[in-house]
Amino acid sequence: MKSLDNILELFPKTMWYRLTRSGLVGPANPITLTFSVTAACQSRCKTCQIGKRYHENPDIVKRDLRLDEIEKVFESLGHVYFFNISGGEPFLRKDLPKIVELACKYLKPAIIHIPTNALMPKCIEKTTKEILGIIDTSGSNAPLTIKPSIDGIGELHDEIRGVKGNFKKLEDTVKRLLRLQKENQRLHVELGTVVSNFNIDHLDEIEDYVHSLGVESYRNEIAEQRTEFYNIGDPITPSAEVYEQLMKRFSNKIKENTNSKRKLARMTESMRLVYYELAAKILREHRQVIPCYAGISNVHINFDGEVWPCCVLGYDKPMGYLRECDYDFQEIWHSEQAAEVRRFIKDGNCACPLANQAYSNILINNRTMLKILRNYLYFI
């Protein structure tokens, strides 16, 4: 029941976040930090233009926060619960283990999550081993989730991800990670799919393949237009009606396959069932179905030190720039600019199914939290 206990520990903070959103108190530390550690990415995905931008301007990586800058940021930020490492491609940073080491020292996260395009199987295996060693020796109890992306089977995956041979490297990466998972129970391997107009007719095939690999955790989220991805206007998002039908089928498969999984997998699957229902409703109704706490419960730090409430608003609604305030996160977090961004979100000027933020919103909302608990008890 440890995973359930961990979520219940967040309850006092969720009450404070509600007061913050109402304007009655100042912001506490977020529970979730997403840090895009680099602008570099080898992929040329149809749903994301980060890789294209990098290929056109490889010097952009010179703007990545240096390790000494990251240490100042983490020290000023302090404890968070979820630490999501993003990119670009995180494993392109040779000092990624050092970043995790700094996170364990200053952020003391309860969960560490790293996605990957799986284009460097040997590097991913070696770096993951090093990260696991750092977590083990740090005294942390945090599980480490590595999530390779799978957007199709065989050539379809390569076509969507924009790199020939990506699927074979994905298979190699998953095999290596699953071996590591057997050696170290702290490691949690999952696969993730971006549901787009390019693969909506292949999701059953993808999911069946994932389960055939012995991967316990599989998630998907809908392809979105985000300023972070430089893809505003790209026709990538399925209609609300199509997505809702897909998620109903996907939820039924989760219910069929969850009972035999580890506790952490059962808890994450319990949350995902709630998320899929919520995401479909947001797409259908174009509103914040439950209150959004972006910029309160969650924060996103971009590779160059710009602080965002979330990656969807990203460049459009920044909260501040860490290189302009001597890397003092709290100065930005308590600034008037940040308060203006929070008011923009509270007034319902945006609505999206961003998974990372939606999970926090779900935990803060009484009704959806009860749904998680109901699902979890069903799977025990």
mmCIF file of C-alpha atoms in Angstrom:
data_model
loop_
_atom_site.group_PDB
_atom_site.id
_atom_site.type_symbol
_atom_site.label_atom_id
_atom_site.label_comp_id
_atom_site.label_asym_id
_atom_site.label_seq_id
_atom_site.Cartn_x
_atom_site.Cartn_y
_atom_site.Cartn_z
ATOM 1 C CA MET A 1 0.000 0.000 0.000
ATOM 2 C CA LYS A 2 3.065 2.275 -0.052
ATOM 3 C CA SER A 3 2.094 3.946 -3.343
ATOM 4 C CA LEU A 4 -1.356 4.727 -1.941
ATOM 5 C CA ASP A 5 0.176 6.105 1.269
ATOM 6 C CA ASN A 6 2.456 8.381 -0.745
ATOM 7 C CA ILE A 7 -0.484 9.955 -2.560
ATOM 8 C CA LEU A 8 -2.405 10.465 0.686
ATOM 9 C CA GLU A 9 0.619 12.315 2.080
ATOM 10 C CA LEU A 10 -0.003 15.023 -0.517
ATOM 11 C CA PHE A 11 -3.426 15.887 0.888
ATOM 12 C CA PRO A 12 -2.340 18.858 3.098
ATOM 13 C CA LYS A 13 -0.626 20.486 0.115
ATOM 14 C CA THR A 14 -3.642 20.030 -2.110
ATOM 15 C CA MET A 15 -5.706 22.031 0.384
ATOM 16 C CA TRP A 16 -3.143 24.838 0.270
ATOM 17 C CA TYR A 17 -3.191 24.810 -3.558
ATOM 18 C CA ARG A 18 -6.933 25.352 -3.530
ATOM 19 C CA LEU A 19 -6.489 28.406 -1.311
ATOM 20 C CA THR A 20 -3.725 29.688 -3.597
ATOM 21 C CA ARG A 21 -5.938 29.377 -6.659
ATOM 22 C CA SER A 22 -8.621 31.343 -4.809
ATOM 23 C CA GLY A 23 -6.108 34.098 -4.082
ATOM 24 C CA LEU A 24 -6.331 33.654 -0.315
ATOM 25 C CA VAL A 25 -2.711 32.567 0.307
ATOM 26 C CA GLY A 26 0.610 32.713 -1.496
ATOM 27 C CA PRO A 27 1.972 29.732 -3.432
ATOM 28 C CA ALA A 28 3.645 26.797 -1.719
ATOM 29 C CA ASN A 29 6.243 24.700 -3.509
ATOM 30 C CA PRO A 30 4.845 22.728 -6.448
ATOM 31 C CA ILE A 31 4.518 18.982 -6.082
ATOM 32 C CA THR A 32 5.610 18.413 -9.687
ATOM 33 C CA LEU A 33 8.650 19.804 -11.472
ATOM 34 C CA THR A 34 9.176 19.103 -15.151
ATOM 35 C CA PHE A 35 12.632 20.085 -16.345
ATOM 36 C CA SER A 36 13.499 20.089 -20.043
ATOM 37 C CA VAL A 37 17.197 19.414 -19.634
ATOM 38 C CA THR A 38 18.188 20.017 -23.268
ATOM 39 C CA ALA A 39 16.991 21.434 -26.563
ATOM 40 C CA ALA A 40 18.759 18.621 -28.433
ATOM 41 C CA CYS A 41 16.781 15.814 -30.073
ATOM 42 C CA GLN A 42 17.634 13.430 -32.933
ATOM 43 C CA SER A 43 13.985 12.636 -33.743
ATOM 44 C CA ARG A 44 11.966 14.386 -36.441
ATOM 45 C CA CYS A 45 8.498 13.547 -35.128
ATOM 46 C CA LYS A 46 5.371 14.446 -37.061
ATOM 47 C CA THR A 47 3.734 15.569 -33.814
ATOM 48 C CA CYS A 48 6.620 17.689 -32.473
ATOM 49 C CA GLN A 49 9.030 20.121 -34.127
ATOM 50 C CA ILE A 50 11.693 20.240 -31.380
ATOM 51 C CA GLY A 51 13.931 17.850 -33.331
ATOM 52 C CA LYS A 52 13.485 19.795 -36.563
ATOM 53 C CA ARG A 53 14.400 23.017 -34.788
ATOM 54 C CA TYR A 54 17.505 21.382 -33.326
ATOM 55 C CA HIS A 55 18.611 20.006 -36.704
ATOM 56 C CA GLU A 56 18.207 23.449 -38.253
ATOM 57 C CA ASN A 57 20.051 25.171 -35.396
ATOM 58 C CA PRO A 58 22.257 22.744 -33.408
ATOM 59 C CA ASP A 59 23.884 25.666 -31.592
ATOM 60 C CA ILE A 60 20.667 26.063 -29.604
ATOM 61 C CA VAL A 61 22.077 23.565 -27.086
ATOM 62 C CA LYS A 62 24.525 26.261 -26.014
ATOM 63 C CA ARG A 63 21.541 27.779 -24.201
ATOM 64 C CA ASP A 64 21.000 24.649 -22.057
ATOM 65 C CA LEU A 65 21.387 25.348 -18.352
ATOM 66 C CA ARG A 66 24.835 24.299 -17.135
ATOM 67 C CA LEU A 67 25.238 21.957 -14.190
ATOM 68 C CA ASP A 68 26.314 24.768 -11.834
ATOM 69 C CA GLU A 69 23.236 26.771 -12.860
ATOM 70 C CA ILE A 70 20.984 23.770 -12.283
ATOM 71 C CA GLU A 71 22.399 23.318 -8.788
ATOM 72 C CA LYS A 72 21.529 26.917 -7.876
ATOM 73 C CA VAL A 73 17.991 26.460 -9.205
ATOM 74 C CA PHE A 74 17.403 23.179 -7.359
ATOM 75 C CA GLU A 75 18.831 24.562 -4.124
ATOM 76 C CA SER A 76 16.486 27.562 -4.269
ATOM 77 C CA LEU A 77 13.502 25.407 -5.241
ATOM 78 C CA GLY A 78 13.643 22.716 -2.560
ATOM 79 C CA HIS A 79 11.477 19.646 -2.142
ATOM 80 C CA VAL A 80 9.121 18.439 -4.872
ATOM 81 C CA TYR A 81 7.233 15.158 -5.080
ATOM 82 C CA PHE A 82 7.346 14.254 -8.786
ATOM 83 C CA PHE A 83 10.483 15.058 -10.790
ATOM 84 C CA ASN A 84 9.885 14.711 -14.527
ATOM 85 C CA ILE A 85 12.954 15.023 -16.732
ATOM 86 C CA SER A 86 12.128 16.040 -20.275
ATOM 87 C CA GLY A 87 13.810 17.402 -23.390
ATOM 88 C CA GLY A 88 14.535 17.243 -26.258
ATOM 89 C CA GLU A 89 16.039 13.846 -25.646
ATOM 90 C CA PRO A 90 17.232 13.702 -22.010
ATOM 91 C CA PHE A 91 19.811 10.961 -22.608
ATOM 92 C CA LEU A 92 21.749 13.242 -24.963
ATOM 93 C CA ARG A 93 22.988 15.072 -21.865
ATOM 94 C CA LYS A 94 26.128 13.270 -20.758
ATOM 95 C CA ASP A 95 25.735 14.768 -17.285
ATOM 96 C CA LEU A 96 22.175 13.446 -16.837
ATOM 97 C CA PRO A 97 23.205 11.292 -13.834
ATOM 98 C CA LYS A 98 24.716 14.394 -12.215
ATOM 99 C CA ILE A 99 21.406 16.225 -12.701
ATOM 100 C CA VAL A 100 19.605 13.369 -10.944
ATOM 101 C CA GLU A 101 22.214 13.470 -8.181
ATOM 102 C CA LEU A 102 21.505 17.176 -7.641
ATOM 103 C CA ALA A 103 17.785 16.440 -7.653
ATOM 104 C CA CYS A 104 18.213 13.791 -4.942
ATOM 105 C CA LYS A 105 20.274 16.241 -2.888
ATOM 106 C CA TYR A 106 18.019 19.298 -3.094
ATOM 107 C CA LEU A 107 14.601 18.295 -4.484
ATOM 108 C CA LYS A 108 14.355 14.943 -2.683
ATOM 109 C CA PRO A 109 11.652 13.690 -5.079
ATOM 110 C CA ALA A 110 9.455 10.704 -4.294
ATOM 111 C CA ILE A 111 9.237 9.683 -7.971
ATOM 112 C CA ILE A 112 11.666 10.303 -10.853
ATOM 113 C CA HIS A 113 10.469 9.945 -14.436
ATOM 114 C CA ILE A 114 12.469 10.096 -17.683
ATOM 115 C CA PRO A 115 11.036 9.636 -21.208
ATOM 116 C CA THR A 116 13.243 8.701 -24.160
ATOM 117 C CA ASN A 117 13.076 8.307 -27.941
ATOM 118 C CA ALA A 118 15.073 5.042 -27.499
ATOM 119 C CA LEU A 119 17.560 5.884 -30.249
ATOM 120 C CA MET A 120 20.619 5.087 -28.104
ATOM 121 C CA PRO A 121 20.020 1.670 -26.457
ATOM 122 C CA LYS A 122 23.528 1.172 -25.019
ATOM 123 C CA CYS A 123 23.751 4.741 -23.726
ATOM 124 C CA ILE A 124 20.280 4.543 -22.170
ATOM 125 C CA GLU A 125 21.162 1.270 -20.437
ATOM 126 C CA LYS A 126 24.498 2.576 -19.141
ATOM 127 C CA THR A 127 23.048 5.903 -17.969
ATOM 128 C CA THR A 128 20.059 4.231 -16.323
ATOM 129 C CA LYS A 129 22.413 1.937 -14.386
ATOM 130 C CA GLU A 130 24.388 4.954 -13.224
ATOM 131 C CA ILE A 131 21.244 6.813 -12.202
ATOM 132 C CA LEU A 132 19.964 3.805 -10.260
ATOM 133 C CA GLY A 133 23.277 3.662 -8.407
ATOM 134 C CA ILE A 134 23.048 7.345 -7.547
ATOM 135 C CA ILE A 135 19.509 6.973 -6.211
ATOM 136 C CA ASP A 136 20.477 3.880 -4.217
ATOM 137 C CA THR A 137 23.432 5.607 -2.548
ATOM 138 C CA SER A 138 21.581 8.892 -1.975
ATOM 139 C CA GLY A 139 19.318 7.359 0.643
ATOM 140 C CA SER A 140 16.272 8.080 -1.505
ATOM 141 C CA ASN A 141 13.380 5.642 -1.800
ATOM 142 C CA ALA A 142 12.295 7.095 -5.143
ATOM 143 C CA PRO A 143 11.358 4.681 -7.919
ATOM 144 C CA LEU A 144 12.798 5.522 -11.338
ATOM 145 C CA THR A 145 10.512 5.305 -14.357
ATOM 146 C CA ILE A 146 12.032 5.169 -17.833
ATOM 147 C CA LYS A 147 9.484 5.577 -20.615
ATOM 148 C CA PRO A 148 10.503 4.835 -24.218
ATOM 149 C CA SER A 149 8.066 6.134 -26.824
ATOM 150 C CA ILE A 150 6.189 3.789 -29.147
ATOM 151 C CA ASP A 151 3.941 5.407 -31.763
ATOM 152 C CA GLY A 152 3.524 2.435 -34.057
ATOM 153 C CA ILE A 153 4.821 -1.024 -34.898
ATOM 154 C CA GLY A 154 7.755 -1.396 -37.297
ATOM 155 C CA GLU A 155 7.839 1.064 -40.187
ATOM 156 C CA LEU A 156 4.877 3.064 -38.868
ATOM 157 C CA HIS A 157 6.850 3.968 -35.741
ATOM 158 C CA ASP A 158 9.856 5.003 -37.858
ATOM 159 C CA GLU A 159 7.639 7.094 -40.125
ATOM 160 C CA ILE A 160 5.953 8.971 -37.278
ATOM 161 C CA ARG A 161 9.189 9.469 -35.330
ATOM 162 C CA GLY A 162 11.097 10.518 -38.445
ATOM 163 C CA VAL A 163 14.101 8.195 -38.021
ATOM 164 C CA LYS A 164 14.623 5.018 -40.005
ATOM 165 C CA GLY A 165 15.490 2.054 -37.781
ATOM 166 C CA ASN A 166 14.025 3.675 -34.660
ATOM 167 C CA PHE A 167 11.717 0.716 -33.988
ATOM 168 C CA LYS A 168 14.571 -1.811 -33.887
ATOM 169 C CA LYS A 169 16.438 0.433 -31.476
ATOM 170 C CA LEU A 170 13.273 0.753 -29.403
ATOM 171 C CA GLU A 171 13.060 -3.042 -29.138
ATOM 172 C CA ASP A 172 16.708 -3.214 -28.091
ATOM 173 C CA THR A 173 16.212 -0.459 -25.517
ATOM 174 C CA VAL A 174 13.182 -2.154 -23.970
ATOM 175 C CA LYS A 175 15.015 -5.500 -23.685
ATOM 176 C CA ARG A 176 17.933 -3.829 -21.944
ATOM 177 C CA LEU A 177 15.688 -1.915 -19.554
ATOM 178 C CA LEU A 178 13.615 -4.972 -18.682
ATOM 179 C CA ARG A 179 16.819 -6.834 -17.766
ATOM 180 C CA LEU A 180 17.776 -3.948 -15.500
ATOM 181 C CA GLN A 181 14.307 -3.976 -13.957
ATOM 182 C CA LYS A 182 14.813 -7.608 -12.923
ATOM 183 C CA GLU A 183 18.082 -6.631 -11.241
ATOM 184 C CA ASN A 184 16.768 -3.521 -9.510
ATOM 185 C CA GLN A 185 13.156 -3.308 -8.383
ATOM 186 C CA ARG A 186 13.483 0.469 -8.118
ATOM 187 C CA LEU A 187 13.340 0.650 -11.922
ATOM 188 C CA HIS A 188 9.900 0.842 -13.474
ATOM 189 C CA VAL A 189 9.785 0.401 -17.269
ATOM 190 C CA GLU A 190 6.796 1.709 -19.152
ATOM 191 C CA LEU A 191 5.980 2.573 -22.747
ATOM 192 C CA GLY A 192 4.062 5.577 -24.000
ATOM 193 C CA THR A 193 2.188 6.477 -27.165
ATOM 194 C CA VAL A 194 1.233 9.881 -28.519
ATOM 195 C CA VAL A 195 -2.222 9.335 -29.998
ATOM 196 C CA SER A 196 -2.373 11.320 -33.238
ATOM 197 C CA ASN A 197 -4.105 11.328 -36.587
ATOM 198 C CA PHE A 198 -1.168 9.237 -37.824
ATOM 199 C CA ASN A 199 -1.770 6.173 -35.616
ATOM 200 C CA ILE A 200 -5.387 6.211 -34.424
ATOM 201 C CA ASP A 201 -6.161 3.064 -36.440
ATOM 202 C CA HIS A 202 -3.266 1.119 -34.886
ATOM 203 C CA LEU A 203 -3.661 1.566 -31.117
ATOM 204 C CA ASP A 204 -4.940 -1.970 -30.421
ATOM 205 C CA GLU A 205 -1.976 -3.380 -32.317
ATOM 206 C CA ILE A 206 0.439 -1.193 -30.339
ATOM 207 C CA GLU A 207 -1.066 -2.098 -26.985
ATOM 208 C CA ASP A 208 -1.102 -5.829 -27.708
ATOM 209 C CA TYR A 209 2.539 -5.598 -28.713
ATOM 210 C CA VAL A 210 3.464 -3.753 -25.508
ATOM 211 C CA HIS A 211 1.820 -6.421 -23.353
ATOM 212 C CA SER A 212 3.582 -9.146 -25.338
ATOM 213 C CA LEU A 213 6.903 -7.641 -24.229
ATOM 214 C CA GLY A 214 6.011 -8.094 -20.557
ATOM 215 C CA VAL A 215 5.908 -4.333 -19.895
ATOM 216 C CA GLU A 216 3.497 -3.727 -17.034
ATOM 217 C CA SER A 217 2.809 -0.047 -17.607
ATOM 218 C CA TYR A 218 1.592 1.508 -20.826
ATOM 219 C CA ARG A 219 0.225 5.004 -21.162
ATOM 220 C CA ASN A 220 -0.932 7.228 -23.948
ATOM 221 C CA GLU A 221 -1.801 10.870 -24.292
ATOM 222 C CA ILE A 222 -3.343 12.779 -27.122
ATOM 223 C CA ALA A 223 -1.167 14.731 -29.555
ATOM 224 C CA GLU A 224 -1.473 18.406 -28.680
ATOM 225 C CA GLN A 225 -0.537 21.685 -30.224
ATOM 226 C CA ARG A 226 1.899 23.269 -27.752
ATOM 227 C CA THR A 227 4.191 26.258 -27.988
ATOM 228 C CA GLU A 228 6.847 23.963 -26.482
ATOM 229 C CA PHE A 229 6.620 21.728 -29.570
ATOM 230 C CA TYR A 230 6.508 24.571 -32.133
ATOM 231 C CA ASN A 231 3.553 22.761 -33.723
ATOM 232 C CA ILE A 232 0.713 25.283 -33.408
ATOM 233 C CA GLY A 233 -1.591 24.781 -36.381
ATOM 234 C CA ASP A 234 -0.361 21.285 -37.250
ATOM 235 C CA PRO A 235 -3.298 18.885 -37.955
ATOM 236 C CA ILE A 236 -2.229 16.234 -35.451
ATOM 237 C CA THR A 237 -5.038 16.001 -32.881
ATOM 238 C CA PRO A 238 -7.855 13.450 -33.335
ATOM 239 C CA SER A 239 -11.408 14.661 -32.871
ATOM 240 C CA ALA A 240 -12.967 14.468 -29.426
ATOM 241 C CA GLU A 241 -15.404 11.796 -30.637
ATOM 242 C CA VAL A 242 -12.672 9.560 -32.036
ATOM 243 C CA TYR A 243 -10.466 10.000 -28.974
ATOM 244 C CA GLU A 244 -13.331 9.219 -26.586
ATOM 245 C CA GLN A 245 -14.083 5.923 -28.332
ATOM 246 C CA LEU A 246 -10.415 4.986 -28.367
ATOM 247 C CA MET A 247 -10.052 5.703 -24.656
ATOM 248 C CA LYS A 248 -13.093 3.616 -23.766
ATOM 249 C CA ARG A 249 -11.482 0.630 -25.484
ATOM 250 C CA PHE A 250 -8.133 1.402 -23.904
ATOM 251 C CA SER A 251 -9.665 1.672 -20.422
ATOM 252 C CA ASN A 252 -11.330 -1.712 -20.811
ATOM 253 C CA LYS A 253 -7.966 -3.277 -21.644
ATOM 254 C CA ILE A 254 -6.395 -1.668 -18.576
ATOM 255 C CA LYS A 255 -9.055 -3.264 -16.382
ATOM 256 C CA GLU A 256 -8.348 -6.650 -17.951
ATOM 257 C CA ASN A 257 -4.580 -6.513 -17.432
ATOM 258 C CA THR A 258 -3.955 -4.697 -14.132
ATOM 259 C CA ASN A 259 -4.624 -7.192 -11.317
ATOM 260 C CA SER A 260 -1.340 -9.070 -11.761
ATOM 261 C CA LYS A 261 0.848 -5.955 -11.846
ATOM 262 C CA ARG A 262 3.086 -4.457 -9.164
ATOM 263 C CA LYS A 263 1.626 -1.957 -6.704
ATOM 264 C CA LEU A 264 3.086 1.116 -8.407
ATOM 265 C CA ALA A 265 1.731 -0.037 -11.764
ATOM 266 C CA ARG A 266 -1.715 -0.637 -10.239
ATOM 267 C CA MET A 267 -1.745 2.858 -8.763
ATOM 268 C CA THR A 268 -0.655 4.548 -11.993
ATOM 269 C CA GLU A 269 -3.201 2.565 -13.989
ATOM 270 C CA SER A 270 -5.904 3.583 -11.493
ATOM 271 C CA MET A 271 -5.031 7.221 -12.137
ATOM 272 C CA ARG A 272 -4.902 6.760 -15.884
ATOM 273 C CA LEU A 273 -8.438 5.410 -16.021
ATOM 274 C CA VAL A 274 -9.596 8.672 -14.462
ATOM 275 C CA TYR A 275 -7.358 10.719 -16.752
ATOM 276 C CA TYR A 276 -8.645 9.156 -19.973
ATOM 277 C CA GLU A 277 -12.232 9.921 -19.009
ATOM 278 C CA LEU A 278 -11.298 13.488 -18.069
ATOM 279 C CA ALA A 279 -9.230 14.124 -21.206
ATOM 280 C CA ALA A 280 -12.055 13.043 -23.481
ATOM 281 C CA LYS A 281 -14.480 15.376 -21.711
ATOM 282 C CA ILE A 282 -12.084 18.344 -21.937
ATOM 283 C CA LEU A 283 -11.691 17.806 -25.679
ATOM 284 C CA ARG A 284 -15.435 17.503 -26.121
ATOM 285 C CA GLU A 285 -16.454 20.522 -24.011
ATOM 286 C CA HIS A 286 -13.426 22.818 -24.542
ATOM 287 C CA ARG A 287 -13.300 23.893 -20.908
ATOM 288 C CA GLN A 288 -11.560 23.121 -17.641
ATOM 289 C CA VAL A 289 -13.793 20.266 -16.547
ATOM 290 C CA ILE A 290 -12.087 20.341 -13.152
ATOM 291 C CA PRO A 291 -9.994 23.306 -11.915
ATOM 292 C CA CYS A 292 -6.494 23.542 -13.374
ATOM 293 C CA TYR A 293 -3.594 24.162 -10.993
ATOM 294 C CA ALA A 294 -0.857 24.814 -13.556
ATOM 295 C CA GLY A 295 1.618 27.276 -12.069
ATOM 296 C CA ILE A 296 0.525 26.216 -8.580
ATOM 297 C CA SER A 297 0.867 22.454 -8.168
ATOM 298 C CA ASN A 298 3.122 22.065 -11.205
ATOM 299 C CA VAL A 299 5.902 24.028 -12.828
ATOM 300 C CA HIS A 300 7.973 23.558 -15.964
ATOM 301 C CA ILE A 301 11.555 24.810 -16.322
ATOM 302 C CA ASN A 302 12.677 25.055 -19.928
ATOM 303 C CA PHE A 303 16.175 24.135 -21.070
ATOM 304 C CA ASP A 304 17.297 27.776 -21.022
ATOM 305 C CA GLY A 305 15.926 28.577 -17.560
ATOM 306 C CA GLU A 306 12.575 30.094 -18.498
ATOM 307 C CA VAL A 307 9.871 29.150 -15.975
ATOM 308 C CA TRP A 308 6.463 28.120 -17.309
ATOM 309 C CA PRO A 309 3.189 27.152 -15.620
ATOM 310 C CA CYS A 310 3.000 24.265 -18.111
ATOM 311 C CA CYS A 311 4.417 23.286 -21.480
ATOM 312 C CA VAL A 312 1.170 24.054 -23.325
ATOM 313 C CA LEU A 313 1.202 27.752 -22.438
ATOM 314 C CA GLY A 314 4.996 27.668 -22.447
ATOM 315 C CA TYR A 315 6.507 30.541 -24.382
ATOM 316 C CA ASP A 316 3.162 32.397 -24.474
ATOM 317 C CA LYS A 317 2.790 32.754 -20.694
ATOM 318 C CA PRO A 318 6.223 32.605 -19.013
ATOM 319 C CA MET A 319 6.460 33.294 -15.288
ATOM 320 C CA GLY A 320 10.059 34.511 -15.358
ATOM 321 C CA TYR A 321 13.607 33.767 -16.414
ATOM 322 C CA LEU A 322 16.030 32.184 -13.948
ATOM 323 C CA ARG A 323 19.127 33.646 -15.558
ATOM 324 C CA GLU A 324 17.773 37.111 -14.828
ATOM 325 C CA CYS A 325 17.310 36.598 -11.076
ATOM 326 C CA ASP A 326 20.493 34.749 -10.095
ATOM 327 C CA TYR A 327 18.656 31.403 -10.426
ATOM 328 C CA ASP A 328 16.346 32.165 -7.509
ATOM 329 C CA PHE A 329 13.266 30.071 -8.250
ATOM 330 C CA GLN A 330 11.341 31.462 -5.276
ATOM 331 C CA GLU A 331 11.712 35.031 -6.556
ATOM 332 C CA ILE A 332 9.947 34.040 -9.769
ATOM 333 C CA TRP A 333 7.417 31.786 -8.042
ATOM 334 C CA HIS A 334 6.237 34.644 -5.788
ATOM 335 C CA SER A 335 6.416 37.385 -8.435
ATOM 336 C CA GLU A 336 3.545 39.472 -9.785
ATOM 337 C CA GLN A 337 4.210 38.060 -13.260
ATOM 338 C CA ALA A 338 3.597 34.555 -11.905
ATOM 339 C CA ALA A 339 0.437 35.750 -10.168
ATOM 340 C CA GLU A 340 -0.866 37.176 -13.458
ATOM 341 C CA VAL A 341 -0.310 33.834 -15.179
ATOM 342 C CA ARG A 342 -2.201 32.050 -12.395
ATOM 343 C CA ARG A 343 -5.135 34.463 -12.759
ATOM 344 C CA PHE A 344 -5.177 33.829 -16.517
ATOM 345 C CA ILE A 345 -5.511 30.090 -15.902
ATOM 346 C CA LYS A 346 -8.028 30.452 -13.057
ATOM 347 C CA ASP A 347 -10.293 32.574 -15.275
ATOM 348 C CA GLY A 348 -10.633 29.629 -17.652
ATOM 349 C CA ASN A 349 -8.750 31.180 -20.559
ATOM 350 C CA CYS A 350 -7.220 27.811 -21.412
ATOM 351 C CA ALA A 351 -8.296 24.185 -21.322
ATOM 352 C CA CYS A 352 -6.254 21.185 -22.382
ATOM 353 C CA PRO A 353 -5.791 17.479 -21.580
ATOM 354 C CA LEU A 354 -2.045 17.787 -20.805
ATOM 355 C CA ALA A 355 -1.413 14.532 -18.932
ATOM 356 C CA ASN A 356 1.300 15.764 -16.598
ATOM 357 C CA GLN A 357 -0.861 18.600 -15.286
ATOM 358 C CA ALA A 358 -4.109 16.654 -15.404
ATOM 359 C CA TYR A 359 -2.773 14.037 -12.972
ATOM 360 C CA SER A 360 -2.087 16.752 -10.399
ATOM 361 C CA ASN A 361 -5.494 18.328 -11.004
ATOM 362 C CA ILE A 362 -7.057 14.921 -10.447
ATOM 363 C CA LEU A 363 -5.260 14.479 -7.111
ATOM 364 C CA ILE A 364 -6.459 17.890 -5.901
ATOM 365 C CA ASN A 365 -10.081 17.294 -6.842
ATOM 366 C CA ASN A 366 -12.126 15.317 -4.289
ATOM 367 C CA ARG A 367 -14.377 13.648 -6.824
ATOM 368 C CA THR A 368 -11.610 12.396 -9.094
ATOM 369 C CA MET A 369 -9.459 11.369 -6.132
ATOM 370 C CA LEU A 370 -12.265 9.125 -4.921
ATOM 371 C CA LYS A 371 -12.410 7.570 -8.385
ATOM 372 C CA ILE A 372 -8.696 6.733 -8.146
ATOM 373 C CA LEU A 373 -9.185 5.071 -4.778
ATOM 374 C CA ARG A 374 -12.151 3.119 -6.086
ATOM 375 C CA ASN A 375 -10.132 1.886 -9.066
ATOM 376 C CA TYR A 376 -7.153 0.958 -6.909
ATOM 377 C CA LEU A 377 -9.258 -1.039 -4.458
ATOM 378 C CA TYR A 378 -10.874 -2.796 -7.421
ATOM 379 C CA PHE A 379 -7.446 -3.955 -8.628
ATOM 380 C CA ILE A 380 -6.240 -5.290 -5.245
#
